Amino acid sequence: MNHVGTTAIGVGACLLVGLTLLLLPSLSARTLPLGVSVPRERADAPVVRHAVRTYRTAVAVLTVVAALVAALVRSPEGVLPVTYGLLALGCAAFVLCRRPIRAAKTSEGWFREVPVRLTAPLGDVPRPPVAVHWYVLAAALVLATAAFGWTRYDTLPDPFPTHWDGDGRPDAFAARSVWSAFGPLLVAVGLTVLLAALASLVRRTPLRPRAGDADPLARPLATERAAQSLLGVVALLGAGLVCAVLLDGWLHPERLRWAGFTLVVFGAALAVTVLVTVLVTAVRSRARGPAPEAGAAQAPDDDRLWRGGLLYVNREDPALLVPKRVGVGWTLNVGHPSGAPWRSGCSSSSGPVSPSPSWGPRSAREPSGRLRGPHVVRDAGRAQPPALLVGDDDLVAAERATQRDRRRDPRHQAGADRAVVRGVDVRAEREPAGPHVQVGADRAQRLGQGAARTAVQEPRDLGVALDGHRRDEALRAHLLEADPEAVHEGVRGEGGEDLVDGRRCSGHRGRLPHARRRTMEG
Amino acid sequence: MVGTPLIDLDPTSEVPIYQQIRDRVVEAIAAGTLPVGSALPSVRALAGGFGINTATVAKAYERLRGEGFLRTTSKSGSVVARGPGDPPSPPHVVDDWRARVHTLLAEGHAHGVPDVVAVCREVLAGLAPATREPAEETS
C-alpha cells in the first residue's frame, strides 16, 4: 500500500468519525440535547442552543486538526490512534458541553411543573425485519470466492503467502493447504454470522418510545429499520473486503495489486452507507402528525440513569441492551443484574464503609460487607435535595438494616419537591410519628400531610455519597472527576451550619422542632 | 384490534406503579383495545419496555389475575380472561367494586362537583361503543 492510500484512509476515517460526532445532536430527540433530558418547552432555550453550538464548533475544530495530523503521520500504524483520539476528544467535548444545560435545568427546576409519563406498548409491535438479503448476498459472495479459489487451487504457489507488508509484498508464508488458502474466508463467514445474530437480537430489545412525541413509536422504529439495513450492508462490505483481498492474494501472490484500491472503495462505501443511513433516519424519525399540545405529558427526566449522558446504568431494568439516547444504536445496561458479581467484586475491594464515628459501630457490625449506613439521595430536579433518604442506623429498627432508596420506577427523577423516604422505621421519642412508612412497598413513598411529625433526619455533610465512597478516597475522587453531577454531598443546614450529628430533624418541607431521633445504645 | 395500545405510567404519581399498570390494563379491557383472549406481553417484556423492575409488573399481573381479568395459559402466558361482553364477575368482586365506587362518588360529592351523575354518564359514554362490539361479535 502506498503513502497516498494510507493518507486517504487516515483522513477519511477522521472525517467519518468527525461527521458522525457532528451529526449526533441532529440524530437525537429534540428533548435530549447532548443527552440531557429537557422538557419540550426548554428544547430551544438559549443555554441549550449555545451548548449545542459550542459542541459542534469544538468537534469541527477537532476533526480538522485530526485530519491534518492523519495526513502528516503517513504511516498505517498512526491512523488508528488518531481516529480513536478524535473519538475520545469528541466524547470529552460532549460531556463538557452538556454541563451548562444540566446546571440550568437543575437550578431552574425545569421539570418541576411538567407532567411526565413512561410509555410502553401493551403487546407486540411489528418490528422491522432483519435485512436478510444483505446476508444472503454476503454468503453468496463468500461461496463464489471459495468456488473460484477451488478451481485455481493447483496454480497457487507453495508455500502460500499469508501476510503482506504495507507495500503489498508478502512477508509471511505457510505451506499451501486448504486451511492457509481458504482460512480468511472463515473470517468473512464469522463476521456475517455475528452481524446476523446481532440483527436478530436487536429485534428483541425494548423500543423505549418517548411520551410526548406525536407518534412515540416513530423514532424507535425508524432507528431500528436503519440499524437493520446498516448491519446488513456492513456484513456485505466486510465479506466483500475479505474476498477482494483474498482474490488479490490468489491472483497476484508475488505482490498485491488491489489492496489500496480495495481499502479505499471499502472505506468510501462504508462512509456513504453510514451517512445515508444517518440522514434517512434523521428524516424518518421526525415525528409526523400534529405537534403535542403545550400541557401534554412528556418523557421523564432520566439523566440519573445515564452517566455522562452516554453510559446507561440501571439495576432495576431487566433489559441488557437498550436503545441509545444519543445517536443511533444500542447500548449495554451496565447496571444489569448479570453484571452484579463483577460489580460486587469491585466494591468489596474498595473496603468497608465507616462514614463517621456515630454510625461506625453499627456499620462495623454488618457482617455481609454490603453497604450500610447513611446515603444521600439526590433529587435530580434541584440543586440540593429538599430532604433525604435517611440512613442513620439509629433511626432504624434494630432488626432491620437501612435500605437504600430502591425506587422501582427508575426512569424518572424524584418528585419535584417532596421528600422520599423508604424502609425506615421512624421512632420519635415523643408522640408516635404520623406516617406509616410501609416496609417492602414496591416503590419509594413520599411523605404526605400525615407525615407532619416524622423524624426524618437530613443527612448533612455525611461525607458519604450515593456510591458509598468516602470523599477523601482515591476512587471517590476519580468518580467525582468522571461525573461530578452523579454525586451530591456536603449538604448543609439552611444557615450554613454543619449538621453532622443530625440533631435537627426535618420532614416534608421544613423543620420539625419537636421531633427527636431515637437514640439506641449499643 | 386497532394496533398495539401504548400505556402510560406516571412515575411521579402517588399511585404505585403496579397499581397504575393494573388500572391501565383494566381500562384497555373496558375500552376493547384488549379483547378477551389477547395475550399481554410477558412480565419481563413489559418491565423491559418501561425499564422498571420485573417484580412491579409481576405484582400488577398477579392483581389482575386475582381479580379475574387475566388467566395464565401455557401457550401465550398471561391472557385477557374476561371483557365487557361477558357475564358479570362473582358477587364479592362486584361488591368490592361498589365499595370503591362509593368512595369515589362520595369524594366527588364532598369536593362539590356539581353534577356527579353527568360525569358518570360521560365516562360510560366513552366506553359504550366498545362494550357493544364484543357482544355483537359473540352473538
XYZ file of C-alpha atoms in Angstrom:
661
model
C 0.000 0.000 0.000
C 1.428 3.391 -0.856
C 1.507 6.579 1.150
C -1.324 8.156 -0.770
C -3.581 5.274 0.174
C -2.587 5.451 3.829
C -3.182 9.181 3.939
C -6.553 8.823 2.234
C -7.640 6.162 4.701
C -6.451 8.177 7.709
C -8.080 11.400 6.604
C -11.214 9.561 5.530
C -11.531 7.793 8.868
C -11.116 11.079 10.743
C -13.698 12.820 8.583
C -16.136 9.944 9.061
C -15.761 9.996 12.837
C -15.932 13.785 12.865
C -19.075 13.876 10.744
C -20.778 11.297 12.915
C -19.929 13.331 16.007
C -21.170 16.488 14.289
C -24.471 14.865 13.378
C -25.012 13.456 16.855
C -27.225 16.314 18.104
C -29.407 16.143 14.964
C -29.887 12.417 15.417
C -31.163 12.649 18.961
C -34.615 13.638 20.104
C -35.178 17.367 20.412
C -35.781 16.894 24.116
C -32.376 15.255 24.558
C -29.875 17.948 23.578
C -26.428 16.468 24.210
C -28.051 13.657 26.146
C -29.676 15.861 28.758
C -33.400 15.317 29.158
C -35.197 18.627 28.998
C -38.894 19.429 28.798
C -40.222 20.230 25.336
C -40.705 23.874 26.259
C -36.989 24.210 27.027
C -35.639 22.434 23.960
C -34.856 25.780 22.351
C -33.683 27.582 25.450
C -30.671 29.840 24.811
C -28.467 27.757 27.093
C -29.340 24.629 25.101
C -28.648 26.221 21.734
C -25.415 27.684 22.974
C -24.259 24.335 24.346
C -25.024 22.519 21.095
C -23.279 25.221 19.086
C -20.213 25.019 21.315
C -20.161 21.246 20.914
C -20.413 21.449 17.128
C -17.666 24.059 16.918
C -15.398 22.006 19.161
C -15.982 18.847 17.131
C -15.418 20.665 13.830
C -12.101 22.066 15.058
C -11.059 18.689 16.462
C -11.931 16.956 13.190
C -9.892 19.355 11.088
C -6.914 19.027 13.433
C -7.203 15.230 13.472
C -7.460 15.074 9.676
C -4.330 17.232 9.360
C -2.455 15.047 11.820
C -3.600 11.933 9.942
C -2.363 13.470 6.696
C 1.040 14.197 8.238
C 1.542 10.877 10.026
C 1.731 8.865 6.788
C 2.096 5.517 8.484
C -0.611 2.869 8.686
C 0.106 2.453 12.407
C -0.656 6.110 13.073
C -4.151 6.077 11.636
C -5.820 4.180 14.455
C -4.538 6.284 17.396
C -5.512 9.493 15.614
C -9.028 8.223 14.889
C -9.549 6.946 18.408
C -8.066 10.151 19.785
C -10.612 12.143 17.825
C -13.407 9.911 19.117
C -12.229 10.268 22.716
C -11.849 14.035 22.461
C -15.239 14.304 20.783
C -16.822 12.406 23.687
C -14.991 14.658 26.133
C -16.380 17.709 24.315
C -19.825 16.137 24.538
C -19.564 15.576 28.280
C -18.197 19.064 28.882
C -20.666 20.908 26.670
C -23.733 19.305 28.224
C -22.895 20.561 31.694
C -24.356 24.049 31.363
C -27.666 22.528 30.246
C -27.766 20.266 33.270
C -26.802 23.085 35.575
C -29.550 25.342 34.193
C -32.084 22.535 34.371
C -31.245 21.758 37.960
C -31.070 25.303 39.226
C -34.199 26.476 37.420
C -36.156 23.291 38.121
C -37.204 22.749 34.519
C -39.112 19.589 35.297
C -40.870 20.876 38.382
C -44.251 21.587 36.828
C -44.041 19.218 33.899
C -46.317 16.165 33.776
C -44.231 13.143 32.829
C -45.076 9.663 31.607
C -43.302 6.444 30.848
C -44.678 4.791 27.740
C -44.561 1.199 26.570
C -46.620 -0.930 24.224
C -49.015 -3.354 25.893
C -48.457 -6.058 23.312
C -46.402 -6.929 20.294
C -45.359 -4.169 17.958
C -44.455 -5.332 14.438
C -40.698 -4.819 14.260
C -38.665 -4.097 11.137
C -37.477 -7.435 9.760
C -33.840 -8.486 9.581
C -32.497 -7.373 6.200
C -31.922 -10.962 5.080
C -30.959 -10.109 1.504
C -27.691 -8.488 2.577
C -26.634 -11.583 4.490
C -27.646 -13.821 1.586
C -25.550 -11.650 -0.763
C -22.614 -11.804 1.643
C -22.904 -15.602 1.849
C -23.176 -15.869 -1.944
C -20.068 -13.725 -2.354
C -18.113 -15.917 0.051
C -19.297 -19.080 -1.722
C -18.444 -17.677 -5.157
C -14.965 -16.705 -3.961
C -14.458 -20.146 -2.463
C -15.595 -21.786 -5.695
C -13.259 -19.624 -7.749
C -10.377 -20.406 -5.387
C -11.128 -24.113 -5.660
C -10.724 -24.042 -9.452
C -7.388 -22.250 -9.136
C -6.120 -24.156 -6.129
C -3.495 -26.081 -8.138
C -1.996 -22.869 -9.550
C -1.477 -21.318 -6.104
C 2.159 -21.096 -5.018
C 3.558 -23.337 -2.317
C 4.497 -22.001 0.245
C 1.492 -19.722 0.114
C 1.833 -16.092 1.319
C -0.378 -15.387 4.350
C 0.584 -11.832 5.187
C 1.683 -8.817 3.219
C 3.529 -5.673 4.245
C 2.423 -2.096 3.658
C 3.657 -2.231 0.050
C 1.717 -5.388 -0.695
C 4.773 -7.679 -0.680
C 4.335 -10.989 1.117
C 6.255 -11.217 4.388
C 4.876 -14.439 5.856
C 4.296 -17.829 4.274
C 2.670 -21.102 5.154
C 2.608 -24.460 3.454
C -0.124 -24.490 0.843
C -3.171 -26.138 2.288
C -6.925 -25.705 2.229
C -6.563 -24.018 5.604
C -3.958 -21.411 4.610
C -5.644 -20.649 1.286
C -9.274 -20.523 2.400
C -8.853 -19.673 6.106
C -9.541 -15.954 5.662
C -12.960 -16.800 4.257
C -13.864 -18.081 7.719
C -13.394 -14.518 8.961
C -15.967 -13.333 6.425
C -18.333 -16.129 7.425
C -17.850 -15.338 11.113
C -18.482 -11.639 10.540
C -21.663 -12.325 8.583
C -22.996 -14.735 11.207
C -22.126 -12.326 14.021
C -23.889 -9.390 12.369
C -26.922 -11.526 11.525
C -27.111 -12.632 15.161
C -26.840 -9.015 16.260
C -29.625 -8.058 13.854
C -31.969 -10.662 15.289
C -31.010 -9.604 18.821
C -31.905 -6.005 18.001
C -35.467 -7.089 17.244
C -35.863 -8.285 20.802
C -34.649 -5.149 22.547
C -37.279 -2.883 24.108
C -38.373 0.041 21.938
C -38.475 2.693 24.661
C -40.785 5.195 22.999
C -40.748 8.662 24.490
C -44.019 10.071 25.751
C -44.906 13.409 24.224
C -43.800 12.608 20.678
C -46.603 12.932 18.154
C -46.065 9.265 17.333
C -43.991 7.808 20.169
C -43.094 4.701 18.158
C -41.900 6.577 15.038
C -38.396 7.291 16.240
C -37.560 3.915 17.780
C -38.887 2.077 14.734
C -37.046 4.338 12.280
C -33.837 3.829 14.221
C -34.317 0.096 14.202
C -35.013 -0.003 10.472
C -31.835 1.991 9.874
C -29.855 -0.319 12.127
C -31.138 -3.388 10.289
C -30.059 -2.125 6.887
C -26.775 -0.795 8.256
C -25.900 -4.139 9.854
C -26.716 -5.905 6.591
C -24.650 -3.536 4.468
C -21.700 -3.792 6.841
C -21.908 -7.598 6.634
C -21.786 -7.448 2.831
C -18.994 -4.861 2.789
C -16.950 -6.826 5.323
C -17.361 -10.049 3.393
C -16.550 -8.180 0.171
C -13.357 -6.733 1.667
C -12.115 -10.129 2.821
C -12.980 -11.744 -0.512
C -11.283 -8.975 -2.519
C -8.056 -9.192 -0.525
C -8.099 -12.979 -0.773
C -8.652 -12.926 -4.535
C -5.846 -10.405 -4.818
C -3.582 -12.807 -2.944
C -4.584 -15.719 -5.123
C -4.173 -13.841 -8.412
C -1.065 -11.842 -7.531
C 0.842 -13.863 -4.938
C 4.127 -12.070 -5.650
C 2.695 -8.634 -4.940
C -0.842 -7.452 -4.072
C -2.178 -5.064 -6.703
C -5.647 -4.215 -5.493
C -5.119 -3.714 -1.753
C -5.080 0.086 -1.718
C -7.932 0.347 -4.184
C -9.987 -2.213 -2.242
C -9.487 -0.408 1.049
C -10.426 2.968 -0.423
C -13.543 1.524 -2.047
C -14.466 -0.243 1.177
C -13.919 2.873 3.296
C -15.823 5.101 0.899
C -18.731 2.661 0.646
C -18.873 2.369 4.424
C -18.790 6.141 4.825
C -21.520 6.677 2.255
C -23.698 3.969 3.809
C -23.320 5.328 7.304
C -24.061 8.886 6.208
C -27.052 7.918 4.079
C -28.456 5.773 6.882
C -27.946 8.537 9.381
C -29.627 11.131 7.184
C -32.534 8.894 6.242
C -33.080 8.069 9.902
C -32.965 11.706 10.882
C -35.649 12.475 8.313
C -37.804 9.426 9.020
C -37.800 9.822 12.748
C -39.103 13.358 12.591
C -42.460 12.895 14.211
C -45.255 13.308 11.732
C -48.706 14.404 12.718
C -49.837 17.249 14.916
C -47.402 18.567 17.469
C -48.389 17.700 21.024
C -50.227 20.398 22.888
C -48.483 22.575 25.422
C -49.566 20.868 28.632
C -49.236 17.286 27.354
C -47.214 14.781 29.312
C -43.692 14.044 28.170
C -40.796 11.756 28.869
C -39.446 11.975 32.412
C -36.022 13.256 33.307
C -33.884 10.134 33.336
C -30.434 11.722 33.369
C -29.823 9.971 36.644
C -29.572 6.681 34.750
C -27.199 7.929 32.056
C -23.697 8.611 33.311
C -22.223 11.402 31.257
C -25.283 11.086 29.046
C -23.718 8.065 27.365
C -23.414 5.166 29.803
C -26.639 3.503 30.930
C -26.646 2.197 34.486
C -29.957 0.915 35.779
C -30.108 -2.029 38.108
C -33.878 -2.251 38.027
C -34.074 -2.549 34.275
C -34.308 -6.164 33.095
C -33.147 -5.201 29.598
C -29.499 -5.818 28.781
C -29.491 -3.901 25.509
C -31.383 -0.636 25.347
C -31.657 1.975 22.595
C -29.138 4.749 22.914
C -30.498 8.092 23.958
C -27.945 9.895 21.831
C -27.360 8.904 18.247
C -28.380 5.654 16.618
C -27.832 2.247 18.083
C -27.997 0.250 21.237
C -26.010 0.301 24.401
C -25.424 -2.097 27.255
C -27.166 -1.595 30.541
C -24.039 -1.505 32.655
C -26.155 -1.912 35.780
C -27.804 -5.101 34.501
C -28.185 -7.814 37.138
C -25.973 -10.152 35.113
C -23.088 -7.805 35.848
C -23.679 -7.941 39.601
C -20.877 -10.355 40.530
C -18.381 -8.181 38.750
C -19.647 -5.046 40.498
C -19.673 -6.547 43.961
C -16.095 -7.639 43.353
C -15.198 -4.042 42.628
C -16.974 -2.536 45.570
C -15.651 -5.016 48.086
C -12.140 -4.126 47.037
C -12.814 -0.549 47.995
C -13.134 -1.527 51.619
C -15.876 -1.318 54.200
C -17.680 1.916 54.661
C -17.376 3.596 58.004
C -18.612 7.095 57.410
C -18.273 8.676 60.803
C -17.926 7.570 64.424
C -21.599 7.972 65.206
C -22.547 5.395 62.610
C -19.408 3.399 62.807
C -20.337 0.729 65.335
C -23.473 -0.338 63.551
C -21.833 -0.315 60.203
C -18.999 -2.352 61.539
C -21.397 -4.926 62.851
C -22.791 -5.616 59.456
C -21.077 -8.838 58.580
C -22.139 -9.071 54.974
C -19.916 -6.232 53.813
C -22.824 -4.727 51.960
C -23.229 -1.035 52.028
C -24.928 0.065 55.212
C -25.083 3.463 56.718
C -26.246 6.787 55.507
C -26.956 7.511 51.915
C -27.926 10.730 50.338
C -30.450 10.534 47.635
C -30.238 13.127 45.011
C -33.376 14.819 43.949
C -32.441 15.475 40.403
C -34.866 18.302 39.920
C -32.943 20.513 42.270
C -29.534 21.644 43.249
C -29.893 20.283 46.756
C -32.136 17.578 47.982
C -35.083 19.032 49.852
C -34.708 16.252 52.321
C -33.392 12.905 52.086
C -33.416 9.385 52.325
C -32.426 8.565 55.805
C -29.749 6.173 56.561
C -28.954 6.712 60.162
C -28.914 3.355 61.806
C -30.124 5.000 64.989
C -33.387 5.686 63.335
C -33.800 2.230 62.079
C -35.308 -0.596 63.972
C -32.683 -2.908 65.297
C -33.930 -5.902 63.415
C -33.618 -4.352 60.013
C -30.791 -2.628 58.254
C -31.157 0.590 56.406
C -32.302 0.238 52.889
C -31.144 2.360 50.116
C -33.670 4.067 48.007
C -34.756 1.300 45.719
C -37.208 3.019 43.552
C -38.977 0.748 41.200
C -39.718 3.447 38.738
C -36.203 4.238 37.809
C -36.598 6.174 34.619
C -37.772 9.273 36.284
C -36.455 11.692 38.788
C -37.712 12.144 42.278
C -40.869 14.144 42.717
C -40.346 17.822 42.287
C -40.033 18.940 45.835
C -41.002 16.184 48.125
C -39.047 14.030 50.430
C -38.741 10.435 49.508
C -38.356 8.032 52.352
C -38.295 4.342 52.288
C -37.561 1.441 54.513
C -37.108 3.499 57.602
C -38.855 2.786 60.836
C -39.057 6.114 62.452
C -39.451 6.061 66.189
C -39.541 9.535 67.553
C -39.481 9.626 71.304
C -42.469 11.805 71.733
C -45.802 11.213 70.131
C -45.904 8.430 67.637
C -44.888 9.686 64.263
C -47.636 10.118 61.769
C -46.634 8.385 58.667
C -46.968 4.797 58.025
C -43.755 4.094 56.264
C -44.523 0.807 54.738
C -41.768 -1.709 54.580
C -41.474 -3.654 51.428
C -43.616 -1.400 49.330
C -42.744 -1.629 45.714
C -41.661 1.945 45.382
C -40.402 4.854 47.358
C -43.017 6.638 49.324
C -43.382 10.288 49.744
C -44.159 11.996 52.938
C -47.592 13.463 52.780
C -49.521 15.589 55.191
C -49.791 12.740 57.640
C -46.065 12.817 57.985
C -46.076 16.031 59.921
C -44.097 14.713 62.846
C -41.847 12.287 61.216
C -38.356 12.381 62.443
C -36.607 12.446 59.184
C -33.072 13.333 59.563
C -31.410 15.390 56.958
C -28.103 13.890 56.151
C -25.765 16.805 56.362
C -22.171 16.530 55.404
C -22.198 12.845 55.854
C -19.071 12.528 53.853
C -20.531 9.555 52.088
C -22.071 9.789 48.711
C -24.585 7.713 46.919
C -21.961 5.388 45.678
C -20.697 4.785 49.194
C -17.206 6.043 48.696
C -15.677 8.400 51.144
C -14.832 11.834 49.957
C -11.122 11.512 50.524
C -10.891 8.158 48.883
C -8.923 7.893 45.685
C -11.659 6.052 43.843
C -14.165 8.614 45.021
C -12.073 11.454 43.714
C -11.868 9.632 40.459
C -15.621 9.158 40.306
C -16.149 12.793 41.094
C -13.895 13.701 38.251
C -15.717 11.367 35.943
C -19.105 12.840 36.663
C -19.468 15.335 39.462
C -23.177 15.535 38.831
C -23.733 11.934 39.723
C -22.957 12.523 43.338
C -24.284 15.121 45.623
C -22.938 15.603 49.022
C -21.957 18.183 51.520
C -25.426 19.461 52.157
C -25.580 21.993 54.902
C -28.298 23.423 57.053
C -30.212 26.431 55.882
C -27.990 28.668 57.952
C -24.890 27.025 56.608
C -24.233 25.270 59.891
C -22.772 21.871 59.946
C -25.226 19.208 60.965
C -23.065 16.194 61.143
C -24.617 14.847 64.293
C -28.073 15.070 62.814
C -29.640 16.615 65.884
C -32.003 18.612 63.844
C -34.743 16.808 62.138
C -36.857 17.846 59.289
C -39.718 16.385 57.438
C -41.747 17.354 54.500
C -40.749 20.893 53.665
C -39.457 22.345 56.821
C -38.119 21.591 60.204
C -40.000 19.860 62.935
C -38.607 21.149 66.189
C -40.314 18.583 68.366
C -39.131 15.568 66.608
C -36.193 13.839 68.131
C -34.338 10.987 66.871
C -34.347 7.898 68.881
C -31.033 7.039 70.367
C -30.191 3.448 70.569
C -27.432 2.318 72.805
C -25.290 -0.499 71.653
C -57.731 -4.702 17.469
C -56.506 -1.341 16.258
C -52.746 -1.524 16.615
C -50.976 -2.147 19.870
C -52.146 0.048 22.715
C -49.438 2.156 24.301
C -49.888 2.632 28.006
C -48.563 5.496 30.074
C -47.340 5.454 33.642
C -46.788 8.497 35.778
C -43.558 7.903 37.661
C -44.141 10.923 39.888
C -47.634 9.915 40.935
C -48.611 8.900 44.448
C -50.266 5.863 42.927
C -47.873 2.898 42.980
C -46.600 1.790 39.600
C -48.098 -1.697 39.848
C -51.471 -0.109 40.553
C -51.088 2.127 37.521
C -50.273 -0.843 35.304
C -53.279 -2.695 36.674
C -55.514 0.320 36.096
C -54.306 0.856 32.519
C -54.861 -2.804 31.654
C -58.374 -2.726 33.122
C -59.095 0.431 31.109
C -57.778 -1.178 27.935
C -60.006 -4.203 28.555
C -63.001 -1.948 29.140
C -62.240 0.081 26.015
C -61.971 -3.032 23.900
C -58.340 -2.470 22.888
C -57.532 -5.687 24.770
C -60.265 -8.137 23.721
C -60.810 -11.439 25.501
C -58.100 -13.920 24.583
C -55.469 -11.366 23.602
C -52.076 -12.019 25.124
C -50.325 -9.491 27.304
C -46.570 -9.097 26.993
C -44.531 -11.235 29.344
C -43.629 -9.729 32.696
C -40.065 -9.312 31.548
C -41.024 -7.751 28.241
C -43.292 -5.162 29.816
C -40.784 -4.382 32.565
C -38.141 -4.012 29.860
C -40.454 -1.755 27.878
C -40.711 0.650 30.779
C -37.297 -0.002 32.237
C -38.801 -0.926 35.597
C -38.332 -3.828 37.952
C -39.912 -7.101 36.880
C -41.374 -7.543 40.369
C -43.562 -4.484 39.853
C -45.087 -5.853 36.668
C -45.447 -9.301 38.223
C -47.371 -7.743 41.097
C -49.721 -5.937 38.704
C -50.356 -9.130 36.749
C -50.936 -11.011 39.988
C -53.596 -8.496 40.991
C -55.266 -8.729 37.609
C -55.225 -12.496 37.846
C -56.752 -12.346 41.317
C -59.486 -10.076 40.036
C -60.282 -12.455 37.198
C -59.124 -10.192 34.381
C -56.227 -12.397 33.367
C -55.588 -16.074 33.202
C -52.389 -17.914 32.519
C -52.096 -20.259 29.603
C -49.150 -22.470 28.918
C -49.019 -21.257 25.324
C -49.179 -17.498 25.435
C -48.611 -16.621 29.087
C -50.993 -14.033 30.504
C -54.183 -13.733 28.501
C -57.205 -11.482 28.956
C -59.807 -13.699 30.619
C -62.914 -11.576 30.537
C -64.276 -8.451 28.925
C -67.263 -6.133 28.986
C -69.321 -8.587 26.915
C -69.025 -11.410 29.447
C -71.484 -12.136 32.267
C -70.792 -10.186 35.464
C -67.988 -11.227 37.785
C -68.790 -13.056 41.072
C -70.804 -11.056 43.655
C -67.903 -10.434 46.026
C -65.882 -8.820 43.219
C -68.789 -6.605 42.253
C -69.377 -5.711 45.912
C -65.761 -4.712 46.256
C -66.082 -2.543 43.177
C -69.267 -0.949 44.561
C -67.437 -0.028 47.735
C -64.767 1.756 45.727
C -67.353 3.488 43.553
C -68.978 4.644 46.761
C -65.745 6.195 47.961
C -65.061 7.823 44.600
C -68.549 9.273 44.237
C -68.518 10.452 47.840
C -65.216 12.125 47.140
C -66.683 13.949 44.155
C -69.693 14.954 46.186
C -67.518 16.210 49.043
C -65.440 18.147 46.538
C -68.623 19.853 45.434
C -68.636 18.517 41.887
C -71.912 19.992 40.603
C -73.279 17.040 38.644
C -71.703 13.736 39.636
C -74.198 11.773 37.559
C -73.265 13.702 34.419
C -69.620 12.781 34.952
C -70.570 9.118 35.320
C -72.626 9.288 32.149
C -69.748 10.898 30.301
C -67.317 8.177 31.382
C -69.752 5.446 30.419
C -70.424 7.084 27.057
C -66.712 6.789 26.333
C -66.886 3.046 26.995
C -70.252 2.366 25.332
C -69.191 1.600 21.729
C -66.508 -0.708 22.996
C -68.874 -2.556 25.293
C -71.243 -3.250 22.437
C -68.709 -4.533 19.940
C -67.640 -7.739 21.663
C -71.289 -8.521 22.420
C -72.123 -8.243 18.728
C -69.199 -10.427 17.792
C -70.278 -13.195 20.134
C -73.933 -13.089 19.147
